[in-house]
Coordinates of C-alpha atoms in Angstrom, one line a residue:
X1 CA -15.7 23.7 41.4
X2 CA -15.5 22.9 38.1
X3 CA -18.6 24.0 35.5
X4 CA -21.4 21.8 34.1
X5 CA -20.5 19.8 31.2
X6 CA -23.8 21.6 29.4
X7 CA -23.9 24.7 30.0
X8 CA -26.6 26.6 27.4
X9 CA -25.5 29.6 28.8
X10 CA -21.8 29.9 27.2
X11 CA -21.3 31.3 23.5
X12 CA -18.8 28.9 23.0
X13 CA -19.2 25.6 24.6
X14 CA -16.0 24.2 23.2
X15 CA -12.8 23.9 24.4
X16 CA -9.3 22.6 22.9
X17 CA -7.3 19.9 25.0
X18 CA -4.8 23.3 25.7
X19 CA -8.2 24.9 27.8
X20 CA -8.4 27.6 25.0
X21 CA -11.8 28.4 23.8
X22 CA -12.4 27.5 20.3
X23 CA -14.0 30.8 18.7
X24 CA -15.5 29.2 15.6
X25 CA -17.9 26.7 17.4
X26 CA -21.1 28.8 19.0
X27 CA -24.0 28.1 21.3
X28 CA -26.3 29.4 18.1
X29 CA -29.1 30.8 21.2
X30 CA -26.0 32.8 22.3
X31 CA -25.0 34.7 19.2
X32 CA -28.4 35.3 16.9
X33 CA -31.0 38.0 17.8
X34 CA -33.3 37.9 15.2
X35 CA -36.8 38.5 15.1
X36 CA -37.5 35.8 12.6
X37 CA -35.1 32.8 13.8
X38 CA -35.9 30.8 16.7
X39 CA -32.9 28.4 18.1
X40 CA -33.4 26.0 21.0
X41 CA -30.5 25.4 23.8
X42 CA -27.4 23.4 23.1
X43 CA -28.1 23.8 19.0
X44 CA -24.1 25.0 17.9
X45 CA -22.7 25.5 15.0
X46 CA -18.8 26.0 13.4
X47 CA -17.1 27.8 10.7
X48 CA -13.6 27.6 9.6
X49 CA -13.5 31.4 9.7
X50 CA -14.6 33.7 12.4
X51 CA -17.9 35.2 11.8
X52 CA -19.4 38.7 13.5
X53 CA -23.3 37.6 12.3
X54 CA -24.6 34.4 12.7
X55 CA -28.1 34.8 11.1
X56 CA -26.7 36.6 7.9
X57 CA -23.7 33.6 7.2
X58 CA -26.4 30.8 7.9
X59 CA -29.6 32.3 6.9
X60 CA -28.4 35.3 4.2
X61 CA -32.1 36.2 2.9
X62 CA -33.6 36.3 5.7
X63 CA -34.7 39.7 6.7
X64 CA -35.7 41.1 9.7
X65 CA -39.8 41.5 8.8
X66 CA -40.1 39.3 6.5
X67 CA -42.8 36.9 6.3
X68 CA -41.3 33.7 7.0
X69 CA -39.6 32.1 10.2
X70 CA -35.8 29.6 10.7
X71 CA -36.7 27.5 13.8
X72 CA -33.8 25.5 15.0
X73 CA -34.5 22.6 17.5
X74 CA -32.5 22.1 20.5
X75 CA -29.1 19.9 20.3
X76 CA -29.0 20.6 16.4
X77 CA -25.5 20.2 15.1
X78 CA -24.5 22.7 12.1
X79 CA -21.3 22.5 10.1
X80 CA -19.7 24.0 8.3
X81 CA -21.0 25.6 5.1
X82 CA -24.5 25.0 6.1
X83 CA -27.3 27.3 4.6
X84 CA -30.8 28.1 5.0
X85 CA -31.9 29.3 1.7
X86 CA -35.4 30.9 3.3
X87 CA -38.7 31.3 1.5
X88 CA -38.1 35.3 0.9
X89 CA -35.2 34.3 -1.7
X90 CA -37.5 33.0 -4.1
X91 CA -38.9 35.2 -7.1
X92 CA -42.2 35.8 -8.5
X93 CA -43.1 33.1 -11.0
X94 CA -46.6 34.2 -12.1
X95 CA -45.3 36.2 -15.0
X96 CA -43.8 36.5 -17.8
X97 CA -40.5 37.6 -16.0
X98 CA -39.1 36.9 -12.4
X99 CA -36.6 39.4 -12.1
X100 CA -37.6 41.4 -8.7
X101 CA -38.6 44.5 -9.6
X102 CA -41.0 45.1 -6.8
X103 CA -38.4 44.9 -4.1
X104 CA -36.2 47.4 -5.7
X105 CA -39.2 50.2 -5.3
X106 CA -38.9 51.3 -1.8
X107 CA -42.3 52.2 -1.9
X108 CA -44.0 49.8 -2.7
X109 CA -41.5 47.2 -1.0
X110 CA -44.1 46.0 1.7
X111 CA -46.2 44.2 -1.4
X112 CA -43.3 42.0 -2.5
X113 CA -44.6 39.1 -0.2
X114 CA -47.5 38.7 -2.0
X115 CA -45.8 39.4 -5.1
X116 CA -42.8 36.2 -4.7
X117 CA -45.8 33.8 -3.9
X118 CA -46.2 31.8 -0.4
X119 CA -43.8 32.0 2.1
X120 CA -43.2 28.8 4.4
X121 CA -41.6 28.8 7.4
X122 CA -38.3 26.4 7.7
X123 CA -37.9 23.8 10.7
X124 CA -35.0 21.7 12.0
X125 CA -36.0 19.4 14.4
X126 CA -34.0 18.3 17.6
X127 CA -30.7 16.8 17.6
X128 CA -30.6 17.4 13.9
X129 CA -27.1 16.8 12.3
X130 CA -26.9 19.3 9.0
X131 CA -23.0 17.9 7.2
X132 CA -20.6 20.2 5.8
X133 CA -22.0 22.4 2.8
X134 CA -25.8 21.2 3.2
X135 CA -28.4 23.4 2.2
X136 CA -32.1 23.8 3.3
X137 CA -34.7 25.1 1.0
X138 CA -37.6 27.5 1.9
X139 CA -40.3 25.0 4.0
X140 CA -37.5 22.2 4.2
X141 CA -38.8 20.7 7.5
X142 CA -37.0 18.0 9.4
X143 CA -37.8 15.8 12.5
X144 CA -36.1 15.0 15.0
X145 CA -32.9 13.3 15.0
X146 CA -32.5 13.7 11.1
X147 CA -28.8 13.4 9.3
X148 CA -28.3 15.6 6.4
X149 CA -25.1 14.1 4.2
X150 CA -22.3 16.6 2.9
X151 CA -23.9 19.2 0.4
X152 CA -27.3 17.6 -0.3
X153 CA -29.8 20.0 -0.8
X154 CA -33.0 19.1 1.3
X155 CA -36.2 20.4 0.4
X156 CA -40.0 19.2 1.6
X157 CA -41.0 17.3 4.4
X158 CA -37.9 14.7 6.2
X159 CA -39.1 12.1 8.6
X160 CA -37.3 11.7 12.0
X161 CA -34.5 9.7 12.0
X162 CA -33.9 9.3 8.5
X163 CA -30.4 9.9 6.3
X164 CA -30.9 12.8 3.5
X165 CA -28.2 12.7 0.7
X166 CA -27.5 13.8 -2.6
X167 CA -29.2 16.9 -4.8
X168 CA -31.9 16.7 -5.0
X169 CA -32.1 15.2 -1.3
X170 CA -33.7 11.7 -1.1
X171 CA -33.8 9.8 2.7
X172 CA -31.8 7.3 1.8
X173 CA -32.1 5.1 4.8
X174 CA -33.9 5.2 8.1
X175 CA -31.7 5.3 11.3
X176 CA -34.0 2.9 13.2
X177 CA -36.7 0.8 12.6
X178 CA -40.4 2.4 13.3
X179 CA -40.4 0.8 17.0
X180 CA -37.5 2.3 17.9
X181 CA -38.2 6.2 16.2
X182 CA -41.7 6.0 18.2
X183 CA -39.8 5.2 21.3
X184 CA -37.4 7.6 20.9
X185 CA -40.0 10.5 20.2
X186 CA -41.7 9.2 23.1
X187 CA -38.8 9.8 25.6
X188 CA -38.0 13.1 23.6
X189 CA -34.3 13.0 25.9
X190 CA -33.8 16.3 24.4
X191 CA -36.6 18.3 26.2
X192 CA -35.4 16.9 30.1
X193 CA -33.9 18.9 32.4
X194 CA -29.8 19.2 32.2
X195 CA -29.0 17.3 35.0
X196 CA -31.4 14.3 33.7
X197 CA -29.4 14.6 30.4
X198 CA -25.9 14.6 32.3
X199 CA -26.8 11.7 34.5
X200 CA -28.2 9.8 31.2
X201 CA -25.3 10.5 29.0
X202 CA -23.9 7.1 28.4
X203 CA -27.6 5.5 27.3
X204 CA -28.0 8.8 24.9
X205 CA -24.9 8.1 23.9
X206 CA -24.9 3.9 23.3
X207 CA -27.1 1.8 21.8
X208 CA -29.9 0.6 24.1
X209 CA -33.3 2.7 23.3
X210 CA -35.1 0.5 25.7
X211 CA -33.1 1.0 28.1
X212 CA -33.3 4.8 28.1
X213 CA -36.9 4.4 27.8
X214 CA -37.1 3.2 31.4
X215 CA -34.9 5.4 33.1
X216 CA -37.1 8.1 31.2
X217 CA -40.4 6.5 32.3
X218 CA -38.9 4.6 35.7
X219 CA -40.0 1.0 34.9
X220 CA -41.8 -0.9 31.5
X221 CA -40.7 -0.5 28.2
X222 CA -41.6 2.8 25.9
X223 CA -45.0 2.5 23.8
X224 CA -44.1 0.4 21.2
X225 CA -41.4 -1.9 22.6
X226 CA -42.1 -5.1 24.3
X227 CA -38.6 -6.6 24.2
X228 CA -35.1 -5.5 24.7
X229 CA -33.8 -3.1 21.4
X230 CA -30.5 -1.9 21.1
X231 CA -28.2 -0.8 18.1
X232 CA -25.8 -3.1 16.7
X233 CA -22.4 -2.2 16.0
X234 CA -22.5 -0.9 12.5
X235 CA -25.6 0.3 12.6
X236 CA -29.0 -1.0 12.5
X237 CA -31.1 -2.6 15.4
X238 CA -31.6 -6.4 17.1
X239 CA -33.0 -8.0 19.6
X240 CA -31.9 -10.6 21.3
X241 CA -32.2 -14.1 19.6
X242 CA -33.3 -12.4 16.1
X243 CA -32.0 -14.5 13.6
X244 CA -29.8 -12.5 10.8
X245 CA -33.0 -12.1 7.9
X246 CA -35.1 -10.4 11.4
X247 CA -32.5 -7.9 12.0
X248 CA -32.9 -4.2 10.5
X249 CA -30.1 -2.5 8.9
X250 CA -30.1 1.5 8.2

């Protein structure tokens, strides 16, 4: 019998068209055991070179202990390159120097929280897309669905379902129009069972958010939508019968 197409229990959940597994792309749940990073099911990542620690290549100051917490959401999508610059890199500021002298004093190591100011936690929402080379500041947090471009660097607070490019990292357009994000975060497809996602693929997949609204709910539209919405090729939304200047474009 052949296995489930999503299967959150296998390190590496992709194979080549020869069957071989590829050894570079990794269920992230599977291969980090940290006490300060938190990774939901289905969230993978890739490298173009084999890697023995997972939390030191993607998160490299983060320390076991340390004040501040990497939560990945379920079905995030990491490339290669991608780095999570945590709040515990940062140096004191409140002086006249900010060279770390506190944390090279073993003894008094335990003080160097206070000493490198606050320490905010970073968040990636679910089904978050981080592009190759992209880096996430200390408290970056994202919502769901987010696309972070090829090497911007993302810092603050990201709305779901926007597009983050460039250094300093701007949204740069908005991946649906307000109906359809509130829809969409009312469904929340990434938090149903596996078998619900399998059966639902091709709406998760195409373009028609009402649509997967009512399979989610089992009749009416989701809060927000009282007609038909569905992505046009390209990009953007319509409904049916919007003239060209009603359509949105992201």
């Amino acid at each position: 019998m052949p296995a489930p197409f999503l299967d959150a229990a296998a390190r590496h959940p992709l194979r080549l068209p020869d069957g071989t597994v590829h050894a570079n792309t990794v269920h992230l749940a599977r291969v980090i055991d940290h006490p300060n990073i938190s990774v939901g099911d289905f969230g993978y990542a890739h490298d173009f070179e084999p890697v023995t620690d997972w939390a030191a290549r993607l998160a490299p100051y983060l320390h076991p202990g340390a004040p501040e917490r990497l939560v990945i959401g379920r079905f995030a999508q990491v490339a290669h390159g991608v780095r999570f610059v945590t709040a515990s890199a940062n140096h004191p500021r409140r002086g006249i120097s900010t060279y770390p002298f506190g944390i090279f004093q073993t003894e008094v190591a335990t003080d160097w929280a206070a000493l490198a100011g606050p320490h905010p936690d970073t968040v990636i929402g679910d089904d978050c897309w981080l592009g190759h080379g992209a880096t996430l500041l200390p408290g970056a947090r994202l919502g769901a669905g987010v696309i972070v471009s090829a090497g911007a660097v993302v810092r603050g607070e990201v709305p779901a379902f926007a597009i983050v490019a460039g250094n300093p990292g701007r949204v740069v357009a908005m991946r649906f129009p307000p109906d359809a994000v509130a829809a969409l975060e009312a469904v929340r497809w990434w938090d149903r069972p596996t078998p619900w996602i399998e059966a639902h693929r091709a709406l998760i997949e195409g373009g028609d958010i009402a649509a997967l609204a009512r399979a989610a709910d089992g009749a009416g539209w989701a809060p927000g939508l009282e007609e038909p919405l569905a992505i046009r090729a390209g990009g953007g939304t319509t409904r049916p019968g919007a003239r060209p200047s009603e359509r949105t474009t992201s």
